[in-house]
mmCIF file of C-alpha atoms in Angstrom:
data_model
loop_
_atom_site.group_PDB
_atom_site.id
_atom_site.type_symbol
_atom_site.label_atom_id
_atom_site.label_comp_id
_atom_site.label_asym_id
_atom_site.label_seq_id
_atom_site.Cartn_x
_atom_site.Cartn_y
_atom_site.Cartn_z
ATOM 1 C CA UNK A 1 -72.916 -0.595 -55.336
ATOM 2 C CA UNK A 2 -72.210 2.330 -57.651
ATOM 3 C CA UNK A 3 -68.945 4.266 -57.755
ATOM 4 C CA UNK A 4 -70.304 7.301 -55.851
ATOM 5 C CA UNK A 5 -71.539 5.116 -52.980
ATOM 6 C CA UNK A 6 -68.218 3.278 -52.821
ATOM 7 C CA UNK A 7 -66.254 6.537 -52.667
ATOM 8 C CA UNK A 8 -68.572 7.861 -49.962
ATOM 9 C CA UNK A 9 -68.042 4.786 -47.789
ATOM 10 C CA UNK A 10 -64.297 4.916 -48.366
ATOM 11 C CA UNK A 11 -64.150 8.595 -47.357
ATOM 12 C CA UNK A 12 -66.193 7.851 -44.240
ATOM 13 C CA UNK A 13 -63.746 5.067 -43.305
ATOM 14 C CA UNK A 14 -60.724 7.346 -43.813
ATOM 15 C CA UNK A 15 -62.313 10.055 -41.661
ATOM 16 C CA UNK A 16 -62.771 7.525 -38.850
ATOM 17 C CA UNK A 17 -59.112 6.490 -39.065
ATOM 18 C CA UNK A 18 -57.984 10.112 -39.066
ATOM 19 C CA UNK A 19 -60.102 10.792 -35.973
ATOM 20 C CA UNK A 20 -58.601 7.852 -34.059
ATOM 21 C CA UNK A 21 -55.062 8.904 -35.016
ATOM 22 C CA UNK A 22 -55.756 12.474 -33.890
ATOM 23 C CA UNK A 23 -57.055 11.296 -30.508
ATOM 24 C CA UNK A 24 -53.975 9.141 -30.006
ATOM 25 C CA UNK A 25 -51.685 12.052 -30.841
ATOM 26 C CA UNK A 26 -53.511 14.353 -28.386
ATOM 27 C CA UNK A 27 -53.354 11.721 -25.628
ATOM 28 C CA UNK A 28 -49.630 11.154 -26.139
ATOM 29 C CA UNK A 29 -48.984 14.892 -26.129
ATOM 30 C CA UNK A 30 -50.877 15.336 -22.852
ATOM 31 C CA UNK A 31 -48.972 12.503 -21.176
ATOM 32 C CA UNK A 32 -45.675 14.017 -22.313
ATOM 33 C CA UNK A 33 -46.592 17.480 -21.048
ATOM 34 C CA UNK A 34 -47.773 16.128 -17.672
ATOM 35 C CA UNK A 35 -44.314 14.716 -17.059
ATOM 36 C CA UNK A 36 -42.809 18.211 -17.282
ATOM 37 C CA UNK A 37 -43.140 21.458 -15.402
ATOM 38 C CA UNK A 38 -44.350 24.351 -17.529
ATOM 39 C CA UNK A 39 -43.551 28.042 -17.339
ATOM 40 C CA UNK A 40 -44.517 31.031 -19.472
ATOM 41 C CA UNK A 41 -41.942 33.597 -20.508
ATOM 42 C CA UNK A 42 -42.564 37.321 -20.768
ATOM 43 C CA UNK A 43 -43.184 36.869 -24.506
ATOM 44 C CA UNK A 44 -45.964 34.363 -23.772
ATOM 45 C CA UNK A 45 -43.878 31.560 -25.216
ATOM 46 C CA UNK A 46 -44.300 28.195 -23.542
ATOM 47 C CA UNK A 47 -41.089 26.867 -22.023
ATOM 48 C CA UNK A 48 -41.062 23.187 -21.070
ATOM 49 C CA UNK A 49 -38.552 22.108 -18.422
ATOM 50 C CA UNK A 50 -37.923 18.616 -16.984
ATOM 51 C CA UNK A 51 -39.900 17.631 -13.902
ATOM 52 C CA UNK A 52 -37.992 18.256 -10.667
ATOM 53 C CA UNK A 53 -37.201 15.317 -8.405
ATOM 54 C CA UNK A 54 -36.495 15.800 -4.707
ATOM 55 C CA UNK A 55 -33.974 14.299 -2.317
ATOM 56 C CA UNK A 56 -35.340 13.653 1.173
ATOM 57 C CA UNK A 57 -33.383 13.190 4.399
ATOM 58 C CA UNK A 58 -35.369 12.052 7.423
ATOM 59 C CA UNK A 59 -34.850 11.079 11.064
ATOM 60 C CA UNK A 60 -37.050 9.163 13.478
ATOM 61 C CA UNK A 61 -37.457 9.731 17.215
ATOM 62 C CA UNK A 62 -34.165 9.045 18.960
ATOM 63 C CA UNK A 63 -32.094 9.928 15.873
ATOM 64 C CA UNK A 64 -30.083 12.931 14.707
ATOM 65 C CA UNK A 65 -28.340 13.298 11.375
ATOM 66 C CA UNK A 66 -25.541 15.533 10.071
ATOM 67 C CA UNK A 67 -25.800 16.494 6.396
ATOM 68 C CA UNK A 68 -23.628 18.383 3.938
ATOM 69 C CA UNK A 69 -25.470 19.853 0.955
ATOM 70 C CA UNK A 70 -23.881 20.146 -2.519
ATOM 71 C CA UNK A 71 -23.025 23.825 -1.884
ATOM 72 C CA UNK A 72 -21.090 22.958 1.281
ATOM 73 C CA UNK A 73 -23.798 24.052 3.716
ATOM 74 C CA UNK A 74 -23.936 21.872 6.826
ATOM 75 C CA UNK A 75 -27.142 20.843 8.558
ATOM 76 C CA UNK A 76 -27.850 18.956 11.765
ATOM 77 C CA UNK A 77 -31.307 17.397 11.608
ATOM 78 C CA UNK A 78 -32.971 16.841 14.962
ATOM 79 C CA UNK A 79 -35.116 13.835 15.871
ATOM 80 C CA UNK A 80 -38.379 13.163 14.005
ATOM 81 C CA UNK A 81 -37.555 15.710 11.296
ATOM 82 C CA UNK A 82 -37.481 15.816 7.490
ATOM 83 C CA UNK A 83 -35.500 17.928 5.016
ATOM 84 C CA UNK A 84 -36.222 18.000 1.280
ATOM 85 C CA UNK A 85 -34.367 19.695 -1.588
ATOM 86 C CA UNK A 86 -34.382 19.490 -5.386
ATOM 87 C CA UNK A 87 -31.911 17.366 -7.335
ATOM 88 C CA UNK A 88 -31.181 20.594 -9.228
ATOM 89 C CA UNK A 89 -30.094 22.306 -5.983
ATOM 90 C CA UNK A 90 -26.551 22.910 -7.285
ATOM 91 C CA UNK A 91 -27.735 24.872 -10.328
ATOM 92 C CA UNK A 92 -30.962 26.536 -9.155
ATOM 93 C CA UNK A 93 -30.917 30.329 -8.751
ATOM 94 C CA UNK A 94 -32.392 29.869 -5.271
ATOM 95 C CA UNK A 95 -30.984 27.242 -2.896
ATOM 96 C CA UNK A 96 -34.363 26.101 -1.576
ATOM 97 C CA UNK A 97 -34.912 23.455 1.114
ATOM 98 C CA UNK A 98 -38.134 22.375 2.838
ATOM 99 C CA UNK A 99 -38.159 21.547 6.556
ATOM 100 C CA UNK A 100 -40.549 19.697 8.823
ATOM 101 C CA UNK A 101 -39.271 19.436 12.390
ATOM 102 C CA UNK A 102 -36.088 21.039 13.692
ATOM 103 C CA UNK A 103 -32.649 21.655 12.200
ATOM 104 C CA UNK A 104 -29.536 23.731 12.744
ATOM 105 C CA UNK A 105 -28.106 25.338 9.605
ATOM 106 C CA UNK A 106 -24.575 26.538 8.882
ATOM 107 C CA UNK A 107 -25.039 27.969 5.389
ATOM 108 C CA UNK A 108 -22.168 28.397 2.933
ATOM 109 C CA UNK A 109 -22.062 31.978 1.677
ATOM 110 C CA UNK A 110 -23.059 32.594 -1.946
ATOM 111 C CA UNK A 111 -24.242 36.135 -2.680
ATOM 112 C CA UNK A 112 -25.481 35.167 -6.142
ATOM 113 C CA UNK A 113 -27.737 32.357 -4.879
ATOM 114 C CA UNK A 114 -29.731 33.005 -1.690
ATOM 115 C CA UNK A 115 -30.497 30.064 0.591
ATOM 116 C CA UNK A 116 -34.192 29.790 1.542
ATOM 117 C CA UNK A 117 -35.755 27.420 4.093
ATOM 118 C CA UNK A 118 -39.482 26.836 3.707
ATOM 119 C CA UNK A 119 -41.661 25.498 6.526
ATOM 120 C CA UNK A 120 -45.431 25.127 6.711
ATOM 121 C CA UNK A 121 -45.861 28.848 7.512
ATOM 122 C CA UNK A 122 -42.538 30.649 7.003
ATOM 123 C CA UNK A 123 -39.738 31.325 4.548
ATOM 124 C CA UNK A 124 -36.289 32.157 5.949
ATOM 125 C CA UNK A 125 -33.890 33.779 3.484
ATOM 126 C CA UNK A 126 -30.111 33.951 4.035
ATOM 127 C CA UNK A 127 -26.852 34.353 2.136
ATOM 128 C CA UNK A 128 -24.442 32.774 4.606
ATOM 129 C CA UNK A 129 -25.038 32.382 8.339
ATOM 130 C CA UNK A 130 -25.805 29.897 11.127
ATOM 131 C CA UNK A 131 -29.190 29.561 12.809
ATOM 132 C CA UNK A 132 -31.783 27.137 14.190
ATOM 133 C CA UNK A 133 -35.344 26.530 12.970
ATOM 134 C CA UNK A 134 -37.936 24.687 15.049
ATOM 135 C CA UNK A 135 -41.003 23.860 12.940
ATOM 136 C CA UNK A 136 -42.555 20.621 14.174
ATOM 137 C CA UNK A 137 -46.066 20.050 12.860
ATOM 138 C CA UNK A 138 -47.735 19.948 16.290
ATOM 139 C CA UNK A 139 -46.030 23.116 17.551
ATOM 140 C CA UNK A 140 -48.099 26.217 18.310
ATOM 141 C CA UNK A 141 -45.283 28.413 16.962
ATOM 142 C CA UNK A 142 -42.375 28.232 14.505
ATOM 143 C CA UNK A 143 -39.129 29.760 15.761
ATOM 144 C CA UNK A 144 -35.968 30.926 13.986
ATOM 145 C CA UNK A 145 -32.955 31.663 16.213
ATOM 146 C CA UNK A 146 -29.827 33.255 14.693
ATOM 147 C CA UNK A 147 -26.356 32.375 16.016
ATOM 148 C CA UNK A 148 -24.295 34.322 13.475
ATOM 149 C CA UNK A 149 -24.920 36.537 10.456
ATOM 150 C CA UNK A 150 -28.316 37.872 9.416
ATOM 151 C CA UNK A 151 -31.522 36.288 8.106
ATOM 152 C CA UNK A 152 -34.909 37.483 6.892
ATOM 153 C CA UNK A 153 -38.082 35.693 7.973
ATOM 154 C CA UNK A 154 -41.475 36.192 6.379
ATOM 155 C CA UNK A 155 -44.865 34.634 6.848
ATOM 156 C CA UNK A 156 -46.269 32.634 3.924
ATOM 157 C CA UNK A 157 -49.833 33.125 2.667
ATOM 158 C CA UNK A 158 -50.568 36.032 5.001
ATOM 159 C CA UNK A 159 -53.943 37.717 4.408
ATOM 160 C CA UNK A 160 -52.926 40.607 6.657
ATOM 161 C CA UNK A 161 -49.814 41.413 4.598
ATOM 162 C CA UNK A 162 -47.522 40.639 7.525
ATOM 163 C CA UNK A 163 -44.147 42.254 6.962
ATOM 164 C CA UNK A 164 -40.913 40.213 6.904
ATOM 165 C CA UNK A 165 -38.453 40.846 9.725
ATOM 166 C CA UNK A 166 -34.667 40.807 9.777
ATOM 167 C CA UNK A 167 -32.745 39.023 12.523
ATOM 168 C CA UNK A 168 -29.128 39.291 13.615
ATOM 169 C CA UNK A 169 -27.045 37.208 16.010
ATOM 170 C CA UNK A 170 -28.820 36.642 19.330
ATOM 171 C CA UNK A 171 -32.306 37.365 17.979
ATOM 172 C CA UNK A 172 -35.209 34.979 17.445
ATOM 173 C CA UNK A 173 -38.393 35.164 15.363
ATOM 174 C CA UNK A 174 -41.612 33.603 16.632
ATOM 175 C CA UNK A 175 -44.399 32.886 14.142
ATOM 176 C CA UNK A 176 -47.859 31.915 15.426
ATOM 177 C CA UNK A 177 -48.985 28.888 13.415
ATOM 178 C CA UNK A 178 -52.742 29.212 13.918
ATOM 179 C CA UNK A 179 -53.210 32.984 13.926
ATOM 180 C CA UNK A 180 -52.317 35.254 11.000
ATOM 181 C CA UNK A 181 -50.432 37.861 13.002
ATOM 182 C CA UNK A 182 -47.139 39.703 12.637
ATOM 183 C CA UNK A 183 -43.999 37.685 13.413
ATOM 184 C CA UNK A 184 -42.495 38.643 16.767
ATOM 185 C CA UNK A 185 -38.822 39.320 17.451
ATOM 186 C CA UNK A 186 -37.131 38.546 20.758
ATOM 187 C CA UNK A 187 -33.801 37.571 22.327
ATOM 188 C CA UNK A 188 -32.997 33.922 23.067
ATOM 189 C CA UNK A 189 -30.681 31.757 25.147
ATOM 190 C CA UNK A 190 -28.301 29.498 23.204
ATOM 191 C CA UNK A 191 -28.248 27.038 26.129
ATOM 192 C CA UNK A 192 -32.019 26.627 26.004
ATOM 193 C CA UNK A 193 -32.622 26.723 22.259
ATOM 194 C CA UNK A 194 -29.693 25.207 20.379
ATOM 195 C CA UNK A 195 -27.529 23.017 22.641
ATOM 196 C CA UNK A 196 -29.413 19.966 21.366
ATOM 197 C CA UNK A 197 -27.100 19.972 18.332
ATOM 198 C CA UNK A 198 -24.112 19.542 20.668
ATOM 199 C CA UNK A 199 -25.610 16.463 22.335
ATOM 200 C CA UNK A 200 -27.028 18.344 25.321
ATOM 201 C CA UNK A 201 -30.555 17.720 26.607
ATOM 202 C CA UNK A 202 -31.800 20.826 28.399
ATOM 203 C CA UNK A 203 -34.873 21.476 30.548
ATOM 204 C CA UNK A 204 -35.832 24.883 31.937
ATOM 205 C CA UNK A 205 -38.792 25.228 34.299
ATOM 206 C CA UNK A 206 -40.800 22.658 32.334
ATOM 207 C CA UNK A 207 -43.855 20.657 33.341
ATOM 208 C CA UNK A 208 -43.653 16.877 33.353
ATOM 209 C CA UNK A 209 -45.627 16.416 30.112
ATOM 210 C CA UNK A 210 -43.093 18.601 28.288
ATOM 211 C CA UNK A 211 -40.233 16.706 29.943
ATOM 212 C CA UNK A 212 -41.755 13.371 28.854
ATOM 213 C CA UNK A 213 -42.236 14.622 25.289
ATOM 214 C CA UNK A 214 -38.583 15.688 25.081
ATOM 215 C CA UNK A 215 -37.424 12.317 26.425
ATOM 216 C CA UNK A 216 -39.547 10.483 23.845
ATOM 217 C CA UNK A 217 -38.042 12.555 21.048
ATOM 218 C CA UNK A 218 -34.467 12.284 22.355
ATOM 219 C CA UNK A 219 -34.356 8.558 23.131
ATOM 220 C CA UNK A 220 -37.066 7.191 20.822
ATOM 221 C CA UNK A 221 -39.077 5.413 23.517
ATOM 222 C CA UNK A 222 -42.772 5.765 24.295
ATOM 223 C CA UNK A 223 -43.481 7.138 27.783
ATOM 224 C CA UNK A 224 -46.695 6.027 29.480
ATOM 225 C CA UNK A 225 -47.658 8.270 32.400
ATOM 226 C CA UNK A 226 -49.684 6.498 35.101
ATOM 227 C CA UNK A 227 -49.144 8.953 37.954
ATOM 228 C CA UNK A 228 -50.903 12.255 37.283
ATOM 229 C CA UNK A 229 -49.813 14.349 40.264
ATOM 230 C CA UNK A 230 -46.104 14.459 39.386
ATOM 231 C CA UNK A 231 -44.333 17.686 40.334
ATOM 232 C CA UNK A 232 -43.702 20.242 37.585
ATOM 233 C CA UNK A 233 -41.167 23.022 37.038
ATOM 234 C CA UNK A 234 -38.122 20.863 36.283
ATOM 235 C CA UNK A 235 -34.749 22.378 35.320
ATOM 236 C CA UNK A 236 -31.708 20.330 34.365
ATOM 237 C CA UNK A 237 -28.978 19.754 31.772
ATOM 238 C CA UNK A 238 -27.578 16.425 30.551
ATOM 239 C CA UNK A 239 -24.739 16.141 28.069
ATOM 240 C CA UNK A 240 -24.456 12.829 26.185
ATOM 241 C CA UNK A 241 -26.070 10.901 29.040
ATOM 242 C CA UNK A 242 -27.904 7.590 28.846
ATOM 243 C CA UNK A 243 -31.667 7.382 29.349
ATOM 244 C CA UNK A 244 -31.146 5.600 32.662
ATOM 245 C CA UNK A 245 -28.898 8.346 34.048
ATOM 246 C CA UNK A 246 -31.326 11.082 32.948
ATOM 247 C CA UNK A 247 -34.357 9.310 34.432
ATOM 248 C CA UNK A 248 -32.559 8.754 37.709
ATOM 249 C CA UNK A 249 -32.002 12.497 38.048
ATOM 250 C CA UNK A 250 -35.473 13.561 36.929
ATOM 251 C CA UNK A 251 -37.299 10.931 39.048
ATOM 252 C CA UNK A 252 -35.352 11.988 42.159
ATOM 253 C CA UNK A 253 -36.331 15.644 41.746
ATOM 254 C CA UNK A 254 -39.946 15.082 40.672
ATOM 255 C CA UNK A 255 -40.531 12.064 42.935
ATOM 256 C CA UNK A 256 -41.803 9.261 40.693
ATOM 257 C CA UNK A 257 -40.905 5.656 39.907
ATOM 258 C CA UNK A 258 -40.309 4.228 36.444
ATOM 259 C CA UNK A 259 -39.575 1.008 34.579
ATOM 260 C CA UNK A 260 -37.553 0.960 31.352
ATOM 261 C CA UNK A 261 -38.766 -1.692 28.916
ATOM 262 C CA UNK A 262 -37.602 -2.445 25.373
ATOM 263 C CA UNK A 263 -39.736 0.139 23.552
ATOM 264 C CA UNK A 264 -41.432 2.067 26.349
ATOM 265 C CA UNK A 265 -41.089 3.523 29.822
#
């Protein structure tokens, strides 16, 4: 082997090594970048920030949970509901939380950092107020009912450019989940909409399937309906009552029999 051939082979070997090293460096860089959220500033400079982790609070059927967020805001989470917020909640410019299900909010006032609740179809923006949001996944509508203060509700991902609406105490927003239409504003009854947070189970002119669904959610037991001609239009209020007491009252009015087992009725 002459000197020229030896140098050629050596250069070829070094090029291979350099290629492998370059690929490893690119792979490591990609893995590092994937573990971070990226944003672009107005000067087109890439800003890399740590990936955000989320704290999740969740209830099952038959449960309710009272929470206090880092800013002092208090939340009562209804049964079968989930609330999620970032671990950077205390320092973020927007106090964002994400709700599935139903919750009552008493938001601590902070004019420099708005509080925003995101559901599957709406964003509710407040500074400091108390209100209820019902946004269960199987609902036909999402509702926001204001007890005190003022909130703004807007529809997310609206193709029809639906305008946000402002609500004050005593007003409720109704957002159609399936149809991209303007959010409606109406009055509401505290006793029908929000007394659940005070331990009161309320029924107002409701059919038996709705009554059974509420009982399942409230007490965490599966209800199997065998009698199909049960009377409808039930109205009643029960404050901190046992399942047995509630069923005694409802069965007397609607005329049906029941058996309470360990996990079902």
